[in-house]
Amino acid sequence: MLATIKLMRPSWIRPKFRHSCFSSRLYTVSYEKAIRSPVGKRIPQTPANTYAKQIRFGEKAYGDLRENVRYACHIYREKVDKLPASESHRVIENILSDIKLHKKKIIATEFTEVLQVLATCDNNVLKRYCNDDGFKDLWMLGAEVSNTLSDDQLKIVLRSLTKIYMLWSASITDVLMGLDHCCAQRCRDWNTTTLLLVADIWHLMAVKPIQYMQAMLNLFDIDTETFAALSTPQLVHLTYFVGNVRGGPKSLLSSIETRLENVIEDLSVSEIGLVCHALFKSSYSICSTTLLQKIGNKVQKDFSELDIYSSVSILKQFRYSGFYQPSFFAALELYLTDEHVEKLNLVAISHYAVTFASFRYWNEKIFNAFVNKFISVASVPRKLVPFSKKVQELHPSVRARCKDIAKLLWAVTSMNHPCEHLNFDAVALDEVQSRVATGEMDWFPHYLIDCLHSLAMRGIFPYDLISLVLSTDYLKKIKGNRLPPSFKDQLPAAITGTDGFELKAKVGLTDIMQCLSDLLGGKTFIHCRSIIPHFKTADIIIHVDSAGHPLAVKQGHASKAHQRDLAVPLSDNMLHGLLGRIPAPEKSPAVENRKLAVEVLGQNQCVRDRNVLLGLNRMKMRQLEKLGYKVILIYPFEIQQLENSTHEEREDFLKERLSNYIAF
């Protein structure tokens, strides 16, 4: 039902082969965002706790790379001898005195020395001076000399800034922009080691240098000799930074993929997880099946070597690239025992579950373990507190994100997993309602729609939440159109005005229609269109009278052709009709005319290797029956058998399948 406002796949099921282009991408993190919050206040975030957060949420492998890859991060972790508090006070007061009283202009050497000295001061002392006007003047003076720094001075300044983050304020923005511009101008003169070193230092400051990263990645893209000279650790390091800025030149990403295909056997599983995560964050799907097979073969040898981050990252890339390897999933089945699933957090479980569901791969024991883990965590009593991103980041293992709840709910529902005896529905609904009560769904409104869409597939319709998402104020929160053009072309005629895609793409549909036309006496007795406008799969409609004789079917679409509005009006009659809340009128003694809907199912509408409908298609059949149609299913394996059959054999098959409804 909620598909009337969400004619799309869930947000985590991304279109295949959608590459990103660096030149057209705007970075989501700018200098100002690194320093200031939307209301102009200082963000309580430091390079130290930023790095810790990244380790928790997906960049742990970056700290586990080989020694020659860990440049500034390794340097940052080294202990630095700090001056005593009294000495720190004296040094800082002298610096402020020179700046405030004398309004002294400084040169590059003096600016470097000042920052170098400040980096040795006690952190607690530095915090007391964070709002001092003298440091605002220092940053203004520093912005003026940033372009005159030598290469060595530039590295010292950048490293020192990572250690005096408590003095950062909005005034430092000009300094960062100047340093970024300086790095971008000089990157062509630097060797590969220096390029990656400088990028590492910027990473420690939790700032994405827009100009420098663009210049560096363009350099590796254009200078093929420099890229070819990259060692294997440097290639992994560069790939990490591509993911860190969420994009790069398309040709560079393609070159990285080609290089990885040759060196993948030399990488550790942590490094494989790192490059998979980086390419996924760049919205780049690996096109080489050879590379994906090598990754699958290497990983499935021993899943026990994988940490949670690496395994989830590899699953993300497999899902995003649309790559299914039977042996990989068979090994994964053996690996995911009840004991191992119990050790996972809900974030990891949601990724495992959505990967299984994306490839229509169902294992009852594993999904039971997923559901039991979800119920055990979600059922723990907790006090509802107002949601904030900061609280969520500090407690990733206690409460999963609403995004993870939506993923898990979709995966379990999509696979039609029978879990009524586990009380899954009640717990899931309570979890969704609690996220709404804390205000978390206000931050991520599309995930509430995902959750309600999954609940609708299970036949659960919380009217208070449905009314909420259909309200004008809530719909205003959902910005942008997430439907790619390739997906819009697949939408039914009630929206796009044509069923051409379905007729061309679905295997066996045209042959079945031709056979039915011959059996029933012409094309006027059948009609192919989407009966329910919020499902994009087409139905073959047949009307018969009380004696089983075919009747002419009115041709045309249910709504105006070329209607582009994706929000199909949901009337009360349609709502109650779909839910079966209006009692059907009593039938007269005579048998009334019947409406048949022949469903030619594709592989993507059934569980893999099983004649079991997926949750979305099960909901469609349920709604067709509520609207008075008798649904006749033709499964994919039957279509495969009919492909090599004669026309007469196909007609015999259809006669047998429809014999209870049509008098041939």
XYZ file of C-alpha atoms in Angstrom, residues 46 67-68 75 107 153 208 220 261 314 334 350 376 434 537 547 576 596:
18
model
C 38.622 16.166 17.597
C 53.860 -0.159 8.292
C 54.871 1.509 5.034
C 53.178 9.454 13.594
C 56.606 35.474 8.243
C 57.222 24.015 6.739
C 38.601 16.972 3.413
C 47.122 9.947 -10.709
C 42.742 -7.647 -10.453
C 32.920 -7.205 0.882
C 28.531 -22.826 7.113
C 21.408 -6.171 8.976
C 16.884 -10.320 22.124
C 9.958 3.867 19.567
C 5.069 -6.109 -13.044
C -20.214 -20.760 -18.010
C -10.556 -0.595 2.538
C -8.534 -13.918 -13.898
